[in-house]
Short mmCIF file of C-alpha atoms in Angstrom, two decimals:
data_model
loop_
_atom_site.label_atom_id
_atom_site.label_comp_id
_atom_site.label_asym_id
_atom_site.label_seq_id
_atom_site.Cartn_x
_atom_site.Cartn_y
_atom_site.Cartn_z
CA UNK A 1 97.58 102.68 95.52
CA UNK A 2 95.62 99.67 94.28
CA UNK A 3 92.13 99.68 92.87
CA UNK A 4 89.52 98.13 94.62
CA UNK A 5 87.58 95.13 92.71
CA UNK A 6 85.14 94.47 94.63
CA UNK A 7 81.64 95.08 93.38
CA UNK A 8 82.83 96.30 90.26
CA UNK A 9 82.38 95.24 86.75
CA UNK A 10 85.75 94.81 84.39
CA UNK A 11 85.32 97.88 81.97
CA UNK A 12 85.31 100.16 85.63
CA UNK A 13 88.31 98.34 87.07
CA UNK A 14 89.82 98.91 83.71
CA UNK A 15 89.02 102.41 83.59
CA UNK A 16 90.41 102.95 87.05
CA UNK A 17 93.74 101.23 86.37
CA UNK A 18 94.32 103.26 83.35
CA UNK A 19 94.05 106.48 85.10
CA UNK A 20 96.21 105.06 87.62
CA UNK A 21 98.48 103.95 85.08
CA UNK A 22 98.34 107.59 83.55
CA UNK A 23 98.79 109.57 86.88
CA UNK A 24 100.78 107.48 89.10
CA UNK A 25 101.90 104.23 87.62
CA UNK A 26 102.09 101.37 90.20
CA UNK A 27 105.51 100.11 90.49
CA UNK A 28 108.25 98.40 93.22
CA UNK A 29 111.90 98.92 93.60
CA UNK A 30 114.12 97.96 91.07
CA UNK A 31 116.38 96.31 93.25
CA UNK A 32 113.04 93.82 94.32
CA UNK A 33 112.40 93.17 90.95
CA UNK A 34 115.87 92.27 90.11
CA UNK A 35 116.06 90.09 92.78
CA UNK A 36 112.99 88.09 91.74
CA UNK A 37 113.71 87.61 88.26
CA UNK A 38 117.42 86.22 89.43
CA UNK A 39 115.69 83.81 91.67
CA UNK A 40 113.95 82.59 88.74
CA UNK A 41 116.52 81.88 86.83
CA UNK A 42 118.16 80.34 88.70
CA UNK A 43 114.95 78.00 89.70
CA UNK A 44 114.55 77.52 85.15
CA UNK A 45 117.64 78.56 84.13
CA UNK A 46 116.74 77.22 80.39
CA UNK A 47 113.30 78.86 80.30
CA UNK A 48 112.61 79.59 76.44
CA UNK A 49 109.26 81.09 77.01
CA UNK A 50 107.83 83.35 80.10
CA UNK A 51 104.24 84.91 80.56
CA UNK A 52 104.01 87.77 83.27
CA UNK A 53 100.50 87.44 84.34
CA UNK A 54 99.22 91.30 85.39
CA UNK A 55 102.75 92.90 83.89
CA UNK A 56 101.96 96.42 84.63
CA UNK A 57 104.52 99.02 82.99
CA UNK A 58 106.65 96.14 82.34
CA UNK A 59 109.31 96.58 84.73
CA UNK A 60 109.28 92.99 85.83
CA UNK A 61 109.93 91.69 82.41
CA UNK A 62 112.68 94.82 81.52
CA UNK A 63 114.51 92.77 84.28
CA UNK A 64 113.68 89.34 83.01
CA UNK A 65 115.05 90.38 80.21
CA UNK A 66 118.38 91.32 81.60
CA UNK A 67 118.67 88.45 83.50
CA UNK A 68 117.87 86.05 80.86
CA UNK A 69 119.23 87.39 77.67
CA UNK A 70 118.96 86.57 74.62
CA UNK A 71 116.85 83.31 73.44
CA UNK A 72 113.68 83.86 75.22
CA UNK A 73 110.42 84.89 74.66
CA UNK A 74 108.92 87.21 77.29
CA UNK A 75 105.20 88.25 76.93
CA UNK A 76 102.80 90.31 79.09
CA UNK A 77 99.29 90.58 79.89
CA UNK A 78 97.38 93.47 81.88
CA UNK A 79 94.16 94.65 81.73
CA UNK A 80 94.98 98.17 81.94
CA UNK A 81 96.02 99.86 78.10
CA UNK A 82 97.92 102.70 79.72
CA UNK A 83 99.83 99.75 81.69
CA UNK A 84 100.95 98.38 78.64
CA UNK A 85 101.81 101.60 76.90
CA UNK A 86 104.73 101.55 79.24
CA UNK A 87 105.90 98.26 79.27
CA UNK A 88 106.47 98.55 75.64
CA UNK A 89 108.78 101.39 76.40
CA UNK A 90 109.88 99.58 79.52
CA UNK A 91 110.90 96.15 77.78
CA UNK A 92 110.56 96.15 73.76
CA UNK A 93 111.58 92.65 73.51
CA UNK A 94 108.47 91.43 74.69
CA UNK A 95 105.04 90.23 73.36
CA UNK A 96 101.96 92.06 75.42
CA UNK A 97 97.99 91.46 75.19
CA UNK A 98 95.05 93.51 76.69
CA UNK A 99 93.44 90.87 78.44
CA UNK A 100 92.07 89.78 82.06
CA UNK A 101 93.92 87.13 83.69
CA UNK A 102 90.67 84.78 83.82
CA UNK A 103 90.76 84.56 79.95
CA UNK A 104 93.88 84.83 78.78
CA UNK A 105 94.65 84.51 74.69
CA UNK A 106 97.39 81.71 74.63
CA UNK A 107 97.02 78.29 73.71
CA UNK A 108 97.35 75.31 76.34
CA UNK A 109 101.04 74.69 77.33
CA UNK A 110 102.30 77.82 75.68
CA UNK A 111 104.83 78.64 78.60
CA UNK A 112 107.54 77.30 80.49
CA UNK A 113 107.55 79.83 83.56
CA UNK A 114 104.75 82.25 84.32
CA UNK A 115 105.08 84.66 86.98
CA UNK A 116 102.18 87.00 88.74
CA UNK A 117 103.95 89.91 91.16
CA UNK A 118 101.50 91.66 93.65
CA UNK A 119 98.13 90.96 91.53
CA UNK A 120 96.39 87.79 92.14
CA UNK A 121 94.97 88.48 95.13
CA UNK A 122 93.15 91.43 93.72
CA UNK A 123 91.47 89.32 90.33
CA UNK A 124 87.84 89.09 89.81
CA UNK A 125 87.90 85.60 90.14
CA UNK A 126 91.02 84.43 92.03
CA UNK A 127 90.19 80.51 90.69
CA UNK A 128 89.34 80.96 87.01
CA UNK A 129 93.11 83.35 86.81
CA UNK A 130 94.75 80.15 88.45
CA UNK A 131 93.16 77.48 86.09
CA UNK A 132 94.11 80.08 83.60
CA UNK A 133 97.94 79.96 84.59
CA UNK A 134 97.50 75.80 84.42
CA UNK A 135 96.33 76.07 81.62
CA UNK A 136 98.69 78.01 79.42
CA UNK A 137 101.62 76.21 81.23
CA UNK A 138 103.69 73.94 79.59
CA UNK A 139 103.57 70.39 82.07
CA UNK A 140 106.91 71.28 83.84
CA UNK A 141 106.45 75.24 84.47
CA UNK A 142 107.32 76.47 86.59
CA UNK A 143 105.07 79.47 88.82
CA UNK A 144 106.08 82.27 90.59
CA UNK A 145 103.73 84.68 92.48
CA UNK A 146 104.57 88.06 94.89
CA UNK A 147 101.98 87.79 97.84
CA UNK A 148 101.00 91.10 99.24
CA UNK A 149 98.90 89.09 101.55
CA UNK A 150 99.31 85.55 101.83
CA UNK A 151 95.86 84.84 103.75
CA UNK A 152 93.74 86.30 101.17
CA UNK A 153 95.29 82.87 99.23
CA UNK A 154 94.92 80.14 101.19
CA UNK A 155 91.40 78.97 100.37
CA UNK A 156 92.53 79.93 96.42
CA UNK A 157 95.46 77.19 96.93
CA UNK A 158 94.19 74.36 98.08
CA UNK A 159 90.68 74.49 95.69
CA UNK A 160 92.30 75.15 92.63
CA UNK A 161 94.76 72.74 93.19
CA UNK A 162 94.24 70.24 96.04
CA UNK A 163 96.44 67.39 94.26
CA UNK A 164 99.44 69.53 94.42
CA UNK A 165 99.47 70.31 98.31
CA UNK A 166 102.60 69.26 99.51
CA UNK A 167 104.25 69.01 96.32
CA UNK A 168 108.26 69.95 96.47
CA UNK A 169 108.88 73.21 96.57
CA UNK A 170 110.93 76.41 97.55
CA UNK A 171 109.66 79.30 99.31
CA UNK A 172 112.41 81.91 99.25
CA UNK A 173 112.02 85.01 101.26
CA UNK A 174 112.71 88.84 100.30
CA UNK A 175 115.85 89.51 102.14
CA UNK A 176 115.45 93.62 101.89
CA UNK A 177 113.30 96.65 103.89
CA UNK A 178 109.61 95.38 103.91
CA UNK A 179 109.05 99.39 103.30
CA UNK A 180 106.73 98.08 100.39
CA UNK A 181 103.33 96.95 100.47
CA UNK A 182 104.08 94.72 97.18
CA UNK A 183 106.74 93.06 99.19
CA UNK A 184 105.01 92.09 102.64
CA UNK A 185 104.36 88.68 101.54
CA UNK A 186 106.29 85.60 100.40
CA UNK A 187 107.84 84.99 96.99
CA UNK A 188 107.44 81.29 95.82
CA UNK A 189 108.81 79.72 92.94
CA UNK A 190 107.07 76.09 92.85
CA UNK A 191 107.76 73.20 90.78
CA UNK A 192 105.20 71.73 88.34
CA UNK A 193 101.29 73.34 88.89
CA UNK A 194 101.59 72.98 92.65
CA UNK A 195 100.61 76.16 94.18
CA UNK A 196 101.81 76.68 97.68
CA UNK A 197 101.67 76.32 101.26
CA UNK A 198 102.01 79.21 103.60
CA UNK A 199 105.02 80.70 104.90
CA UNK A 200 104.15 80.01 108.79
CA UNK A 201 105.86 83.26 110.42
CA UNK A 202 103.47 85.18 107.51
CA UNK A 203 100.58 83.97 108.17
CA UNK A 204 100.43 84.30 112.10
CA UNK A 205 101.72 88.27 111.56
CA UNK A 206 98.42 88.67 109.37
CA UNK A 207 96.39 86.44 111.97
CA UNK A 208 97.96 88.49 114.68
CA UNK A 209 97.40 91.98 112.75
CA UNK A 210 93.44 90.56 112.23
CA UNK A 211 92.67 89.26 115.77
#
């Protein structure tokens, strides 16, 4: 289940996602999120410091963490409190904040990766989250994002971040059961602040599925 945003002010969404969190946290296989984080290290093997954008009950970052060892600084953001009462079970080692992805607490260049599983599609204000991840990025970070639906994004790509369209990067596919809804679209690790072009085969399924 996901919460709808639409035509709804923060303190309801919040509200929503901490019952959610409370009743039936949202969550993916571990197996997906271990594969994720170990494509990401291998993408910034000698990441010091990581940001999961909309962390949830952590279980991203508990494999992060297991992946990268010792050395790094993980922190998390969500804008649900029950979300984050589990994460600090889920992964102790990290750092986590109550806060919106649009204004997040950090200072410019605080990160050298920043990843965003299965969210940013369903943020207030899709833009203002992605100048947000710019912005706290160190100049070489490196992004990672989980697309449920990688149509909702296009128009959010090439706005925020026209200059980077094109720019080198890898688009690496999820090579288990699409059984999950978090795992229908494309993982992308991209170099510098680019942000994507579409995975081809994706986007004519969803065009297909709309038509």
């Amino acid at each position: 289940m996901v919460v709808e945003t639409s035509h709804k002010d923060l303190a309801a969404i919040q509200a929503e996602y901490d019952k959610l969190y409370r009743e039936a946290p949202i969550r993916d296989e571990d197996r997906a999120y271990a594969w994720i984080a170990q494509q990401l290290r291998k993408t910034v093997p000698n990441a010091s410091s990581i940001l999961d954008v909309a962390c949830g009950g952590g279980y991203f970052l508990r494999e992060l963490q297991c992946v990268y060892g010792t050395g790094v600084s993980f922190t998390g953001i969500d804008l649900s409190n029950e979300a984050l009462v589990l994460a600090c079970k889920e992964c102790p080692v990290a750092t986590y904040q109550l806060s919106p992805a649009e204004t997040m607490p950090f200072a410019a260049g605080t990160f050298d990766a920043v990843t965003c599983l299965g969210s940013l599609e369903h943020f207030l204000n899709i833009q203002q989250a992605l100048a947000e991840v710019r912005r706290v990025a160190d100049e070489r970070c490196h992004h990672a994002d989980q697309q449920r639906d990688p149509c909702t994004m296009r128009n959010a790509r090439c706005d925020v971040s026209p200059e980077h369209v094109g720019a080198e990067q890898e688009l690496i596919e999820w090579p288990g059961e699409r059984s999950s809804d978090h795992l229908e679209g494309i993982v992308g690790i991209q170099d510098g602040r680019s942000h994507g072009k579409q995975d081809d085969a994706a986007e004519d399924r969803h065009a297909d599925q709309g038509a």
